Amino acid sequence: MHKLGETRSTNQRDHLLQTPDTFVRAPLPGMSGATAIVHIAPAAGAQFTQYTAELEAGGTLGATSAQRFFYLLAGEAELTVEGSTHALTSGSFAYLPAGTTHRLHAPQTAKVAVIEKNYVASARTAAPAVLIGHEDLVVPTALMGDDDLQVRGLLPADAAFDFAVNTMTYQPGAALSMVEVHVMEHGLLMLEGGGIYRLGDAWYPVTAGDFIWMAPFCPQWFGALGKQPAKYLIYKDWNRHPLA
Ligand code: UGY
Ligand code: MN
């Protein structure tokens, strides 16, 4: 049923809100039994790509020449890398350095958040190794001492990584303690609950399933609304000099 052209989706110079009613699905090269909803890409001004892959039973992702991070949103999957196969469940994630031969295979239907970024090398450290984990095993920390806002850093705080991926969980009524304006860009997937996101000079109602891109220096703030916690998966580039 059409909605006479109405949507919460909006594409602005320094931010994008993409809501599920506007998702367009298409396979990416190399995918088999899978389609992608591309949320953000260099075509829109980002320095990374983020998409949701929807895999049918037997589906696989294609290869990439970039670093790849993925987080299993739903279903089960198997990751074969460096000679071993790892069983993944919802909340599992993996980091694969550029050029790592691997196979992500879904025995049944599965949904995966995928982030790909060209690696920015650092003279100070070697590139990171393959990392496989589960969100449940990551100890959360309170953001700026607020116990109602818990952050889980899925990747180690190690300068070898040129990006971070965190989950942030807000109890109802919790909010960022400041409007942030920073050089890092963000890709954000709302996983649970909802609230109000300030992006630039606008305030948007957001809910589970929405995607947000924030360009460098996009003013940003979030407050959780409703009776259940709000949770999102958030990417940011970091650990590199702005001139790198
Ligand atoms: O890590 C961050 O910059 C995070 N606090 N930003 C956000 O939630 N919009
Ligand atoms: Mn931020």
PDB file of C-alpha atoms and ligand atoms in Angstrom:
ATOM      1  CA  MET A   1       0.000   0.000   0.000  1.00  0.00           C
ATOM      2  CA  HIS A   2       1.584   3.310  -1.000  1.00  0.00           C
ATOM      3  CA  LYS A   3       1.669   6.191   1.464  1.00  0.00           C
ATOM      4  CA  LEU A   4       1.185   9.085  -0.978  1.00  0.00           C
ATOM      5  CA  GLY A   5       4.943   9.641  -1.087  1.00  0.00           C
ATOM      6  CA  GLU A   6       5.393   9.914   2.684  1.00  0.00           C
ATOM      7  CA  THR A   7       8.431   8.421   4.426  1.00  0.00           C
ATOM      8  CA  ARG A   8      10.689   9.207   7.397  1.00  0.00           C
ATOM      9  CA  SER A   9      13.700   8.569   5.134  1.00  0.00           C
ATOM     10  CA  THR A  10      15.734  11.650   4.290  1.00  0.00           C
ATOM     11  CA  ASN A  11      19.052  12.270   2.563  1.00  0.00           C
ATOM     12  CA  GLN A  12      20.860  15.419   3.675  1.00  0.00           C
ATOM     13  CA  ARG A  13      24.388  16.681   3.031  1.00  0.00           C
ATOM     14  CA  ASP A  14      25.690  15.535   6.415  1.00  0.00           C
ATOM     15  CA  HIS A  15      23.292  12.724   7.322  1.00  0.00           C
ATOM     16  CA  LEU A  16      21.027  10.052   5.928  1.00  0.00           C
ATOM     17  CA  LEU A  17      18.060   8.373   7.583  1.00  0.00           C
ATOM     18  CA  GLN A  18      16.995   5.248   5.697  1.00  0.00           C
ATOM     19  CA  THR A  19      13.839   3.537   6.961  1.00  0.00           C
ATOM     20  CA  PRO A  20      12.743  -0.013   6.000  1.00  0.00           C
ATOM     21  CA  ASP A  21       9.865   1.174   3.770  1.00  0.00           C
ATOM     22  CA  THR A  22      12.486   2.620   1.391  1.00  0.00           C
ATOM     23  CA  PHE A  23      14.895  -0.353   1.336  1.00  0.00           C
ATOM     24  CA  VAL A  24      15.736  -1.631  -2.147  1.00  0.00           C
ATOM     25  CA  ARG A  25      17.188  -5.133  -2.424  1.00  0.00           C
ATOM     26  CA  ALA A  26      19.695  -6.349  -5.012  1.00  0.00           C
ATOM     27  CA  PRO A  27      22.471  -8.940  -4.961  1.00  0.00           C
ATOM     28  CA  LEU A  28      26.033  -7.650  -4.840  1.00  0.00           C
ATOM     29  CA  PRO A  29      28.618  -9.259  -7.150  1.00  0.00           C
ATOM     30  CA  GLY A  30      29.644 -12.706  -5.922  1.00  0.00           C
ATOM     31  CA  MET A  31      26.676 -13.205  -3.600  1.00  0.00           C
ATOM     32  CA  SER A  32      24.783 -16.428  -3.986  1.00  0.00           C
ATOM     33  CA  GLY A  33      21.307 -17.001  -2.573  1.00  0.00           C
ATOM     34  CA  ALA A  34      21.477 -13.575  -0.965  1.00  0.00           C
ATOM     35  CA  THR A  35      20.511  -9.960  -1.518  1.00  0.00           C
ATOM     36  CA  ALA A  36      21.862  -6.724  -0.078  1.00  0.00           C
ATOM     37  CA  ILE A  37      20.253  -3.540   1.145  1.00  0.00           C
ATOM     38  CA  VAL A  38      23.046  -1.017   0.702  1.00  0.00           C
ATOM     39  CA  HIS A  39      22.651   1.583   3.442  1.00  0.00           C
ATOM     40  CA  ILE A  40      25.620   3.796   2.700  1.00  0.00           C
ATOM     41  CA  ALA A  41      28.499   3.844   0.232  1.00  0.00           C
ATOM     42  CA  PRO A  42      31.159   6.186  -1.147  1.00  0.00           C
ATOM     43  CA  ALA A  43      28.569   7.283  -3.747  1.00  0.00           C
ATOM     44  CA  ALA A  44      26.865   9.202  -0.911  1.00  0.00           C
ATOM     45  CA  GLY A  45      30.105  10.670   0.483  1.00  0.00           C
ATOM     46  CA  ALA A  46      31.050   7.989   3.031  1.00  0.00           C
ATOM     47  CA  GLN A  47      34.513   6.453   3.387  1.00  0.00           C
ATOM     48  CA  PHE A  48      33.028   2.982   3.956  1.00  0.00           C
ATOM     49  CA  THR A  49      30.174   0.772   2.816  1.00  0.00           C
ATOM     50  CA  GLN A  50      27.497  -0.743   5.031  1.00  0.00           C
ATOM     51  CA  TYR A  51      24.771  -3.124   3.926  1.00  0.00           C
ATOM     52  CA  THR A  52      22.402  -5.690   5.345  1.00  0.00           C
ATOM     53  CA  ALA A  53      22.744  -9.065   3.648  1.00  0.00           C
ATOM     54  CA  GLU A  54      19.651 -11.254   3.649  1.00  0.00           C
ATOM     55  CA  LEU A  55      20.692 -14.843   3.046  1.00  0.00           C
ATOM     56  CA  GLU A  56      18.438 -17.691   1.991  1.00  0.00           C
ATOM     57  CA  ALA A  57      19.188 -21.242   3.160  1.00  0.00           C
ATOM     58  CA  GLY A  58      22.516 -22.051   1.498  1.00  0.00           C
ATOM     59  CA  GLY A  59      23.298 -18.393   0.767  1.00  0.00           C
ATOM     60  CA  THR A  60      26.813 -16.909   0.827  1.00  0.00           C
ATOM     61  CA  LEU A  61      28.410 -13.473   0.656  1.00  0.00           C
ATOM     62  CA  GLY A  62      30.724 -12.548  -2.207  1.00  0.00           C
ATOM     63  CA  ALA A  63      34.396 -11.683  -1.761  1.00  0.00           C
ATOM     64  CA  THR A  64      35.720  -8.211  -0.978  1.00  0.00           C
ATOM     65  CA  SER A  65      39.098  -6.572  -1.463  1.00  0.00           C
ATOM     66  CA  ALA A  66      38.484  -4.381   1.610  1.00  0.00           C
ATOM     67  CA  GLN A  67      38.471  -5.143   5.322  1.00  0.00           C
ATOM     68  CA  ARG A  68      35.164  -6.697   6.306  1.00  0.00           C
ATOM     69  CA  PHE A  69      33.315  -6.672   9.619  1.00  0.00           C
ATOM     70  CA  PHE A  70      30.027  -8.459  10.045  1.00  0.00           C
ATOM     71  CA  TYR A  71      27.503  -8.913  12.855  1.00  0.00           C
ATOM     72  CA  LEU A  72      24.852 -11.615  12.705  1.00  0.00           C
ATOM     73  CA  LEU A  73      21.476  -9.937  13.199  1.00  0.00           C
ATOM     74  CA  ALA A  74      19.308 -13.050  12.938  1.00  0.00           C
ATOM     75  CA  GLY A  75      19.585 -16.751  12.147  1.00  0.00           C
ATOM     76  CA  GLU A  76      22.697 -18.886  12.146  1.00  0.00           C
ATOM     77  CA  ALA A  77      25.751 -18.979   9.918  1.00  0.00           C
ATOM     78  CA  GLU A  78      29.109 -20.671   9.451  1.00  0.00           C
ATOM     79  CA  LEU A  79      32.317 -18.774   8.846  1.00  0.00           C
ATOM     80  CA  THR A  80      35.162 -20.699   7.276  1.00  0.00           C
ATOM     81  CA  VAL A  81      38.490 -18.927   7.550  1.00  0.00           C
ATOM     82  CA  GLU A  82      42.127 -19.953   8.040  1.00  0.00           C
ATOM     83  CA  GLY A  83      41.220 -23.641   7.796  1.00  0.00           C
ATOM     84  CA  SER A  84      38.487 -23.703  10.502  1.00  0.00           C
ATOM     85  CA  THR A  85      34.715 -23.406  10.412  1.00  0.00           C
ATOM     86  CA  HIS A  86      33.035 -21.393  13.183  1.00  0.00           C
ATOM     87  CA  ALA A  87      29.344 -21.699  14.085  1.00  0.00           C
ATOM     88  CA  LEU A  88      27.796 -18.252  14.473  1.00  0.00           C
ATOM     89  CA  THR A  89      24.588 -17.259  16.223  1.00  0.00           C
ATOM     90  CA  SER A  90      22.728 -13.987  16.547  1.00  0.00           C
ATOM     91  CA  GLY A  91      25.176 -11.475  18.109  1.00  0.00           C
ATOM     92  CA  SER A  92      28.269 -13.199  16.679  1.00  0.00           C
ATOM     93  CA  PHE A  93      30.653 -10.942  14.804  1.00  0.00           C
ATOM     94  CA  ALA A  94      33.866 -11.243  12.840  1.00  0.00           C
ATOM     95  CA  TYR A  95      36.631  -8.958  11.616  1.00  0.00           C
ATOM     96  CA  LEU A  96      38.451 -10.011   8.462  1.00  0.00           C
ATOM     97  CA  PRO A  97      41.515  -8.061   7.335  1.00  0.00           C
ATOM     98  CA  ALA A  98      41.708  -7.043   3.683  1.00  0.00           C
ATOM     99  CA  GLY A  99      42.587  -9.983   1.470  1.00  0.00           C
ATOM    100  CA  THR A 100      41.450 -12.702   3.924  1.00  0.00           C
ATOM    101  CA  THR A 101      39.983 -15.637   2.036  1.00  0.00           C
ATOM    102  CA  HIS A 102      36.794 -16.637   3.850  1.00  0.00           C
ATOM    103  CA  ARG A 103      33.307 -18.009   3.325  1.00  0.00           C
ATOM    104  CA  LEU A 104      30.204 -16.932   5.193  1.00  0.00           C
ATOM    105  CA  HIS A 105      27.494 -19.500   4.627  1.00  0.00           C
ATOM    106  CA  ALA A 106      23.949 -19.623   6.029  1.00  0.00           C
ATOM    107  CA  PRO A 107      22.517 -23.151   6.452  1.00  0.00           C
ATOM    108  CA  GLN A 108      19.102 -21.539   7.041  1.00  0.00           C
ATOM    109  CA  THR A 109      17.902 -17.989   6.417  1.00  0.00           C
ATOM    110  CA  ALA A 110      20.028 -15.371   8.148  1.00  0.00           C
ATOM    111  CA  LYS A 111      20.476 -11.606   8.264  1.00  0.00           C
ATOM    112  CA  VAL A 112      23.890 -10.003   8.552  1.00  0.00           C
ATOM    113  CA  ALA A 113      25.059  -6.402   9.021  1.00  0.00           C
ATOM    114  CA  VAL A 114      28.189  -5.971   6.877  1.00  0.00           C
ATOM    115  CA  ILE A 115      30.705  -3.122   6.976  1.00  0.00           C
ATOM    116  CA  GLU A 116      33.559  -2.869   4.474  1.00  0.00           C
ATOM    117  CA  LYS A 117      36.327  -0.285   4.518  1.00  0.00           C
ATOM    118  CA  ASN A 118      39.651   0.162   2.743  1.00  0.00           C
ATOM    119  CA  TYR A 119      42.367  -0.158   5.373  1.00  0.00           C
ATOM    120  CA  VAL A 120      44.424   2.897   6.281  1.00  0.00           C
ATOM    121  CA  ALA A 121      47.846   1.533   7.237  1.00  0.00           C
ATOM    122  CA  SER A 122      49.777   2.983  10.157  1.00  0.00           C
ATOM    123  CA  ALA A 123      53.567   3.153  10.467  1.00  0.00           C
ATOM    124  CA  ARG A 124      53.135   2.525  14.205  1.00  0.00           C
ATOM    125  CA  THR A 125      51.490  -0.878  14.063  1.00  0.00           C
ATOM    126  CA  ALA A 126      50.924  -3.943  11.905  1.00  0.00           C
ATOM    127  CA  ALA A 127      47.457  -4.619  10.481  1.00  0.00           C
ATOM    128  CA  PRO A 128      45.058  -6.554  12.748  1.00  0.00           C
ATOM    129  CA  ALA A 129      44.506 -10.299  12.530  1.00  0.00           C
ATOM    130  CA  VAL A 130      41.219 -12.182  12.033  1.00  0.00           C
ATOM    131  CA  LEU A 131      38.938 -11.829  15.045  1.00  0.00           C
ATOM    132  CA  ILE A 132      35.750 -13.750  15.785  1.00  0.00           C
ATOM    133  CA  GLY A 133      33.588 -13.068  18.816  1.00  0.00           C
ATOM    134  CA  HIS A 134      30.145 -12.835  20.325  1.00  0.00           C
ATOM    135  CA  GLU A 135      28.584  -9.710  21.754  1.00  0.00           C
ATOM    136  CA  ASP A 136      27.464 -11.564  24.893  1.00  0.00           C
ATOM    137  CA  LEU A 137      31.117 -12.142  25.807  1.00  0.00           C
ATOM    138  CA  VAL A 138      32.017  -8.446  25.588  1.00  0.00           C
ATOM    139  CA  VAL A 139      31.942  -6.683  28.952  1.00  0.00           C
ATOM    140  CA  PRO A 140      29.928  -3.444  28.706  1.00  0.00           C
ATOM    141  CA  THR A 141      31.059  -0.119  30.136  1.00  0.00           C
ATOM    142  CA  ALA A 142      28.905   2.814  31.238  1.00  0.00           C
ATOM    143  CA  LEU A 143      29.293   5.808  28.890  1.00  0.00           C
ATOM    144  CA  MET A 144      30.625   8.783  30.849  1.00  0.00           C
ATOM    145  CA  GLY A 145      29.577   7.087  34.102  1.00  0.00           C
ATOM    146  CA  ASP A 146      25.916   6.716  33.086  1.00  0.00           C
ATOM    147  CA  ASP A 147      24.835   3.190  34.104  1.00  0.00           C
ATOM    148  CA  ASP A 148      21.741   3.575  31.908  1.00  0.00           C
ATOM    149  CA  LEU A 149      23.894   3.817  28.777  1.00  0.00           C
ATOM    150  CA  GLN A 150      26.074   0.759  28.229  1.00  0.00           C
ATOM    151  CA  VAL A 151      28.643   0.459  25.446  1.00  0.00           C
ATOM    152  CA  ARG A 152      30.155  -2.760  24.168  1.00  0.00           C
ATOM    153  CA  GLY A 153      33.275  -2.327  22.028  1.00  0.00           C
ATOM    154  CA  LEU A 154      33.230  -5.303  19.677  1.00  0.00           C
ATOM    155  CA  LEU A 155      36.741  -4.651  18.364  1.00  0.00           C
ATOM    156  CA  PRO A 156      39.712  -4.191  20.714  1.00  0.00           C
ATOM    157  CA  ALA A 157      40.802  -0.621  21.476  1.00  0.00           C
ATOM    158  CA  ASP A 158      44.001  -1.296  19.580  1.00  0.00           C
ATOM    159  CA  ALA A 159      45.567   1.211  17.188  1.00  0.00           C
ATOM    160  CA  ALA A 160      45.953  -1.551  14.607  1.00  0.00           C
ATOM    161  CA  PHE A 161      42.219  -1.135  13.870  1.00  0.00           C
ATOM    162  CA  ASP A 162      41.265   1.916  11.817  1.00  0.00           C
ATOM    163  CA  PHE A 163      37.610   1.623  12.801  1.00  0.00           C
ATOM    164  CA  ALA A 164      35.469   0.643  15.762  1.00  0.00           C
ATOM    165  CA  VAL A 165      32.099  -1.077  15.966  1.00  0.00           C
ATOM    166  CA  ASN A 166      30.154  -0.821  19.209  1.00  0.00           C
ATOM    167  CA  THR A 167      26.706  -1.606  20.466  1.00  0.00           C
ATOM    168  CA  MET A 168      25.079   1.021  22.659  1.00  0.00           C
ATOM    169  CA  THR A 169      22.129   0.178  24.894  1.00  0.00           C
ATOM    170  CA  TYR A 170      20.003   2.946  26.421  1.00  0.00           C
ATOM    171  CA  GLN A 171      17.508   2.334  29.193  1.00  0.00           C
ATOM    172  CA  PRO A 172      14.191   4.121  28.534  1.00  0.00           C
ATOM    173  CA  GLY A 173      14.767   7.833  29.103  1.00  0.00           C
ATOM    174  CA  ALA A 174      18.575   7.605  28.845  1.00  0.00           C
ATOM    175  CA  ALA A 175      20.291  10.008  26.456  1.00  0.00           C
ATOM    176  CA  LEU A 176      23.725  11.056  25.235  1.00  0.00           C
ATOM    177  CA  SER A 177      24.984  13.583  27.786  1.00  0.00           C
ATOM    178  CA  MET A 178      26.095  16.007  25.062  1.00  0.00           C
ATOM    179  CA  VAL A 179      25.538  16.884  21.441  1.00  0.00           C
ATOM    180  CA  GLU A 180      28.576  15.358  19.746  1.00  0.00           C
ATOM    181  CA  VAL A 181      30.321  17.036  16.819  1.00  0.00           C
ATOM    182  CA  HIS A 182      33.359  15.024  15.755  1.00  0.00           C
ATOM    183  CA  VAL A 183      35.604  14.202  12.843  1.00  0.00           C
ATOM    184  CA  MET A 184      34.607  10.531  12.760  1.00  0.00           C
ATOM    185  CA  GLU A 185      31.674   9.432  10.606  1.00  0.00           C
ATOM    186  CA  HIS A 186      29.112   6.864  11.754  1.00  0.00           C
ATOM    187  CA  GLY A 187      27.008   4.088  10.285  1.00  0.00           C
ATOM    188  CA  LEU A 188      24.238   3.177  12.705  1.00  0.00           C
ATOM    189  CA  LEU A 189      21.685   0.372  12.622  1.00  0.00           C
ATOM    190  CA  MET A 190      18.853   0.553  15.164  1.00  0.00           C
ATOM    191  CA  LEU A 191      18.511  -2.940  16.613  1.00  0.00           C
ATOM    192  CA  GLU A 192      15.890  -2.511  19.336  1.00  0.00           C
ATOM    193  CA  GLY A 193      13.532   0.108  20.698  1.00  0.00           C
ATOM    194  CA  GLY A 194      13.636   3.694  19.524  1.00  0.00           C
ATOM    195  CA  GLY A 195      13.778   7.340  20.405  1.00  0.00           C
ATOM    196  CA  ILE A 196      14.658  10.723  18.971  1.00  0.00           C
ATOM    197  CA  TYR A 197      17.860  11.286  16.985  1.00  0.00           C
ATOM    198  CA  ARG A 198      19.176  14.762  16.464  1.00  0.00           C
ATOM    199  CA  LEU A 199      21.114  14.921  13.191  1.00  0.00           C
ATOM    200  CA  GLY A 200      22.377  18.315  12.087  1.00  0.00           C
ATOM    201  CA  ASP A 201      19.581  20.779  12.800  1.00  0.00           C
ATOM    202  CA  ALA A 202      16.722  18.260  12.692  1.00  0.00           C
ATOM    203  CA  TRP A 203      15.221  15.830  15.233  1.00  0.00           C
ATOM    204  CA  TYR A 204      13.933  12.503  13.904  1.00  0.00           C
ATOM    205  CA  PRO A 205      11.818   9.770  15.496  1.00  0.00           C
ATOM    206  CA  VAL A 206      13.748   6.516  14.921  1.00  0.00           C
ATOM    207  CA  THR A 207      12.961   2.883  15.597  1.00  0.00           C
ATOM    208  CA  ALA A 208      14.363  -0.641  15.244  1.00  0.00           C
ATOM    209  CA  GLY A 209      15.236  -1.412  11.625  1.00  0.00           C
ATOM    210  CA  ASP A 210      16.249   2.158  10.706  1.00  0.00           C
ATOM    211  CA  PHE A 211      19.709   3.006   9.397  1.00  0.00           C
ATOM    212  CA  ILE A 212      21.503   6.341   9.934  1.00  0.00           C
ATOM    213  CA  TRP A 213      24.680   7.697   8.382  1.00  0.00           C
ATOM    214  CA  MET A 214      26.378  10.668  10.035  1.00  0.00           C
ATOM    215  CA  ALA A 215      29.048  12.497   8.042  1.00  0.00           C
ATOM    216  CA  PRO A 216      32.123  13.901   9.807  1.00  0.00           C
ATOM    217  CA  PHE A 217      31.127  16.800  12.101  1.00  0.00           C
ATOM    218  CA  CYS A 218      27.383  16.080  11.860  1.00  0.00           C
ATOM    219  CA  PRO A 219      25.887  17.325  15.156  1.00  0.00           C
ATOM    220  CA  GLN A 220      24.344  14.281  16.829  1.00  0.00           C
ATOM    221  CA  TRP A 221      22.367  13.398  19.936  1.00  0.00           C
ATOM    222  CA  PHE A 222      20.043  10.557  20.909  1.00  0.00           C
ATOM    223  CA  GLY A 223      17.443  10.094  23.623  1.00  0.00           C
ATOM    224  CA  ALA A 224      15.651   6.764  24.149  1.00  0.00           C
ATOM    225  CA  LEU A 225      11.857   6.768  24.335  1.00  0.00           C
ATOM    226  CA  GLY A 226       9.301   4.083  25.115  1.00  0.00           C
ATOM    227  CA  LYS A 227       9.226   1.328  27.714  1.00  0.00           C
ATOM    228  CA  GLN A 228      11.949  -0.929  26.387  1.00  0.00           C
ATOM    229  CA  PRO A 229      15.676  -0.263  25.997  1.00  0.00           C
ATOM    230  CA  ALA A 230      16.910   1.192  22.730  1.00  0.00           C
ATOM    231  CA  LYS A 231      19.954  -0.444  21.207  1.00  0.00           C
ATOM    232  CA  TYR A 232      22.066   0.294  18.154  1.00  0.00           C
ATOM    233  CA  LEU A 233      25.118  -1.026  16.337  1.00  0.00           C
ATOM    234  CA  ILE A 234      27.435   1.861  15.488  1.00  0.00           C
ATOM    235  CA  TYR A 235      30.517   2.101  13.256  1.00  0.00           C
ATOM    236  CA  LYS A 236      33.104   4.847  13.429  1.00  0.00           C
ATOM    237  CA  ASP A 237      36.470   5.395  11.787  1.00  0.00           C
ATOM    238  CA  TRP A 238      39.158   6.171  14.341  1.00  0.00           C
ATOM    239  CA  ASN A 239      42.805   5.721  15.381  1.00  0.00           C
ATOM    240  CA  ARG A 240      44.125   7.602  12.368  1.00  0.00           C
ATOM    241  CA  HIS A 241      45.323  11.179  11.899  1.00  0.00           C
ATOM    242  CA  PRO A 242      42.789  13.256   9.925  1.00  0.00           C
ATOM    243  CA  LEU A 243      45.465  13.828   7.257  1.00  0.00           C
ATOM    244  CA  ALA A 244      46.219  10.082   6.876  1.00  0.00           C
TER     245      ALA A 244
HETATM  246  O1  UGY B   1      31.087   6.787  19.754  1.00  0.00           O
HETATM  247  C1  UGY B   1      30.383   7.735  19.463  1.00  0.00           C
HETATM  248  O2  UGY B   1      30.818   8.727  18.869  1.00  0.00           O
HETATM  249  C2  UGY B   1      28.916   7.685  19.877  1.00  0.00           C
HETATM  250  N1  UGY B   1      28.777   8.156  21.227  1.00  0.00           N
HETATM  251  N2  UGY B   1      28.082   8.470  18.970  1.00  0.00           N
HETATM  252  C3  UGY B   1      26.735   8.306  18.907  1.00  0.00           C
HETATM  253  O3  UGY B   1      26.170   7.489  19.654  1.00  0.00           O
HETATM  254  N3  UGY B   1      26.082   9.049  18.013  1.00  0.00           N
HETATM  255 MN    MN B   2      29.350   9.946  17.805  1.00  0.00          MN
END
